[in-house]
Amino acid sequence: MKTLLNLEEIAMFLAAVVLFNVQSPYAWWLFPACLLLPDLSMVGYLAGNKVGAWVYNFFHHKGIALLVYLAGYTLRLDWLVFTGIILFAHSCMDRVFGYGLKYLTGFKDTHLGEIGPKAKRTA
């Protein structure tokens, strides 16, 4: 099952790459250059686990990414379309590597299991 879920995430990531190439007027190198930017949301953990998890999950939620993309598409704002694609692609990439949405108990506790050197994976 884990392999099937990873293949699904890879397919969605590739769909984001295709969407970027089709709908974005920006240079190709901006995609990899901006791909890790959503991880800046980890700064929320400076305010504690609850705030950190909320901020991190907001920027790593695929539904939010799709809403940002659709808003950009509807309003014809290329930068918002680009932002939605980056958020979506980043979230897919994170899931492939085992980084899921965070629980309030701490950064290492995700919906895909624990992350880190002493991790107990559930997914």
mmCIF file of C-alpha atoms in Angstrom:
data_model
loop_
_atom_site.group_PDB
_atom_site.id
_atom_site.type_symbol
_atom_site.label_atom_id
_atom_site.label_comp_id
_atom_site.label_asym_id
_atom_site.label_seq_id
_atom_site.Cartn_x
_atom_site.Cartn_y
_atom_site.Cartn_z
ATOM 1 C CA MET A 1 0.000 0.000 0.000
ATOM 2 C CA LYS A 2 2.854 2.384 0.795
ATOM 3 C CA THR A 3 4.270 1.949 -2.717
ATOM 4 C CA LEU A 4 0.883 2.619 -4.274
ATOM 5 C CA LEU A 5 0.452 5.801 -2.215
ATOM 6 C CA ASN A 6 3.951 6.972 -3.139
ATOM 7 C CA LEU A 7 3.227 6.362 -6.833
ATOM 8 C CA GLU A 8 0.055 8.410 -6.495
ATOM 9 C CA GLU A 9 1.992 11.288 -4.909
ATOM 10 C CA ILE A 10 4.662 11.089 -7.626
ATOM 11 C CA ALA A 11 1.930 11.235 -10.280
ATOM 12 C CA MET A 12 0.422 14.323 -8.655
ATOM 13 C CA PHE A 13 3.875 15.925 -8.428
ATOM 14 C CA LEU A 14 4.438 15.265 -12.138
ATOM 15 C CA ALA A 15 0.998 16.729 -12.884
ATOM 16 C CA ALA A 16 2.084 19.898 -11.059
ATOM 17 C CA VAL A 17 5.247 20.038 -13.191
ATOM 18 C CA VAL A 18 3.158 19.702 -16.360
ATOM 19 C CA LEU A 19 0.702 22.328 -15.125
ATOM 20 C CA PHE A 20 3.594 24.696 -14.419
ATOM 21 C CA ASN A 21 4.954 24.184 -17.940
ATOM 22 C CA VAL A 22 1.539 24.717 -19.525
ATOM 23 C CA GLN A 23 0.171 27.589 -17.459
ATOM 24 C CA SER A 24 3.098 29.526 -16.095
ATOM 25 C CA PRO A 25 4.800 32.329 -17.997
ATOM 26 C CA TYR A 26 7.790 32.078 -15.652
ATOM 27 C CA ALA A 27 11.194 30.567 -16.435
ATOM 28 C CA TRP A 28 11.526 26.820 -15.775
ATOM 29 C CA TRP A 29 14.243 27.323 -13.141
ATOM 30 C CA LEU A 30 11.788 29.114 -10.827
ATOM 31 C CA PHE A 31 9.992 25.835 -10.183
ATOM 32 C CA PRO A 32 12.945 24.052 -8.515
ATOM 33 C CA ALA A 33 14.157 27.326 -6.996
ATOM 34 C CA CYS A 34 10.856 27.851 -5.172
ATOM 35 C CA LEU A 35 9.966 24.228 -4.452
ATOM 36 C CA LEU A 36 11.258 24.266 -0.865
ATOM 37 C CA LEU A 37 9.844 27.680 0.076
ATOM 38 C CA PRO A 38 6.739 26.242 1.815
ATOM 39 C CA ASP A 39 9.113 24.780 4.419
ATOM 40 C CA LEU A 40 9.667 28.310 5.691
ATOM 41 C CA SER A 41 6.374 27.699 7.499
ATOM 42 C CA MET A 42 8.399 25.730 10.069
ATOM 43 C CA VAL A 43 9.175 29.132 11.591
ATOM 44 C CA GLY A 44 5.742 28.845 13.230
ATOM 45 C CA TYR A 45 7.245 26.324 15.634
ATOM 46 C CA LEU A 46 9.107 29.195 17.304
ATOM 47 C CA ALA A 47 5.722 30.095 18.795
ATOM 48 C CA GLY A 48 5.134 26.551 20.089
ATOM 49 C CA ASN A 49 3.804 23.234 18.839
ATOM 50 C CA LYS A 50 0.182 24.303 18.412
ATOM 51 C CA VAL A 51 0.923 27.423 16.360
ATOM 52 C CA GLY A 52 3.720 25.642 14.507
ATOM 53 C CA ALA A 53 1.509 22.731 13.496
ATOM 54 C CA TRP A 54 -1.292 25.046 12.389
ATOM 55 C CA VAL A 55 0.998 27.250 10.258
ATOM 56 C CA TYR A 56 2.908 24.273 8.815
ATOM 57 C CA ASN A 57 -0.284 22.372 7.982
ATOM 58 C CA PHE A 58 -1.844 25.437 6.358
ATOM 59 C CA PHE A 59 1.047 25.740 3.896
ATOM 60 C CA HIS A 60 1.231 21.959 3.326
ATOM 61 C CA HIS A 61 -2.465 21.241 2.803
ATOM 62 C CA LYS A 62 -3.278 20.243 -0.762
ATOM 63 C CA GLY A 63 -6.786 21.715 -0.499
ATOM 64 C CA ILE A 64 -5.329 25.137 0.301
ATOM 65 C CA ALA A 65 -2.906 24.735 -2.611
ATOM 66 C CA LEU A 66 -5.789 23.969 -4.976
ATOM 67 C CA LEU A 67 -7.801 26.947 -3.688
ATOM 68 C CA VAL A 68 -4.814 29.251 -4.251
ATOM 69 C CA TYR A 69 -4.353 27.844 -7.750
ATOM 70 C CA LEU A 70 -8.058 28.192 -8.604
ATOM 71 C CA ALA A 71 -8.146 31.752 -7.251
ATOM 72 C CA GLY A 72 -5.167 32.635 -9.427
ATOM 73 C CA TYR A 73 -6.697 30.960 -12.458
ATOM 74 C CA THR A 74 -10.056 32.664 -11.939
ATOM 75 C CA LEU A 75 -8.533 36.095 -11.279
ATOM 76 C CA ARG A 76 -5.952 35.619 -14.040
ATOM 77 C CA LEU A 77 -3.077 36.257 -11.635
ATOM 78 C CA ASP A 78 -0.038 34.313 -12.820
ATOM 79 C CA TRP A 79 1.821 34.711 -9.518
ATOM 80 C CA LEU A 80 -1.112 33.161 -7.620
ATOM 81 C CA VAL A 81 -1.352 30.262 -10.093
ATOM 82 C CA PHE A 82 2.386 29.725 -9.639
ATOM 83 C CA THR A 83 2.042 29.831 -5.842
ATOM 84 C CA GLY A 84 -0.738 27.226 -5.897
ATOM 85 C CA ILE A 85 1.296 24.933 -8.135
ATOM 86 C CA ILE A 86 4.370 25.246 -5.892
ATOM 87 C CA LEU A 87 2.348 24.580 -2.725
ATOM 88 C CA PHE A 88 0.747 21.521 -4.311
ATOM 89 C CA ALA A 89 3.994 20.134 -5.768
ATOM 90 C CA HIS A 90 5.820 20.661 -2.479
ATOM 91 C CA SER A 91 3.123 18.855 -0.504
ATOM 92 C CA CYS A 92 3.252 15.908 -2.913
ATOM 93 C CA MET A 93 7.039 15.782 -2.669
ATOM 94 C CA ASP A 94 6.879 15.860 1.133
ATOM 95 C CA ARG A 95 4.429 12.939 1.199
ATOM 96 C CA VAL A 96 6.742 10.871 -1.032
ATOM 97 C CA PHE A 97 9.569 11.394 1.467
ATOM 98 C CA GLY A 98 7.331 10.575 4.433
ATOM 99 C CA TYR A 99 6.691 14.069 5.752
ATOM 100 C CA GLY A 100 3.045 14.461 6.533
ATOM 101 C CA LEU A 101 0.787 16.983 8.174
ATOM 102 C CA LYS A 102 1.769 17.677 11.778
ATOM 103 C CA TYR A 103 -0.037 16.796 14.974
ATOM 104 C CA LEU A 104 -0.109 19.343 17.793
ATOM 105 C CA THR A 105 2.214 17.187 19.894
ATOM 106 C CA GLY A 106 5.339 18.169 17.981
ATOM 107 C CA PHE A 107 7.060 18.517 14.626
ATOM 108 C CA LYS A 108 8.116 14.869 14.491
ATOM 109 C CA ASP A 109 4.526 13.588 14.864
ATOM 110 C CA THR A 110 2.817 13.424 11.448
ATOM 111 C CA HIS A 111 -0.219 11.763 9.935
ATOM 112 C CA LEU A 112 2.202 9.429 8.126
ATOM 113 C CA GLY A 113 3.947 8.428 11.335
ATOM 114 C CA GLU A 114 6.871 9.702 13.322
ATOM 115 C CA ILE A 115 9.830 11.282 11.523
ATOM 116 C CA GLY A 116 13.429 11.406 12.669
ATOM 117 C CA PRO A 117 16.209 8.966 13.534
ATOM 118 C CA LYS A 118 14.092 7.000 16.056
ATOM 119 C CA ALA A 119 10.922 7.095 13.988
ATOM 120 C CA LYS A 120 8.126 4.579 14.242
ATOM 121 C CA ARG A 121 6.430 4.666 10.832
ATOM 122 C CA THR A 122 2.712 3.879 10.649
ATOM 123 C CA ALA A 123 2.025 4.414 6.959
#
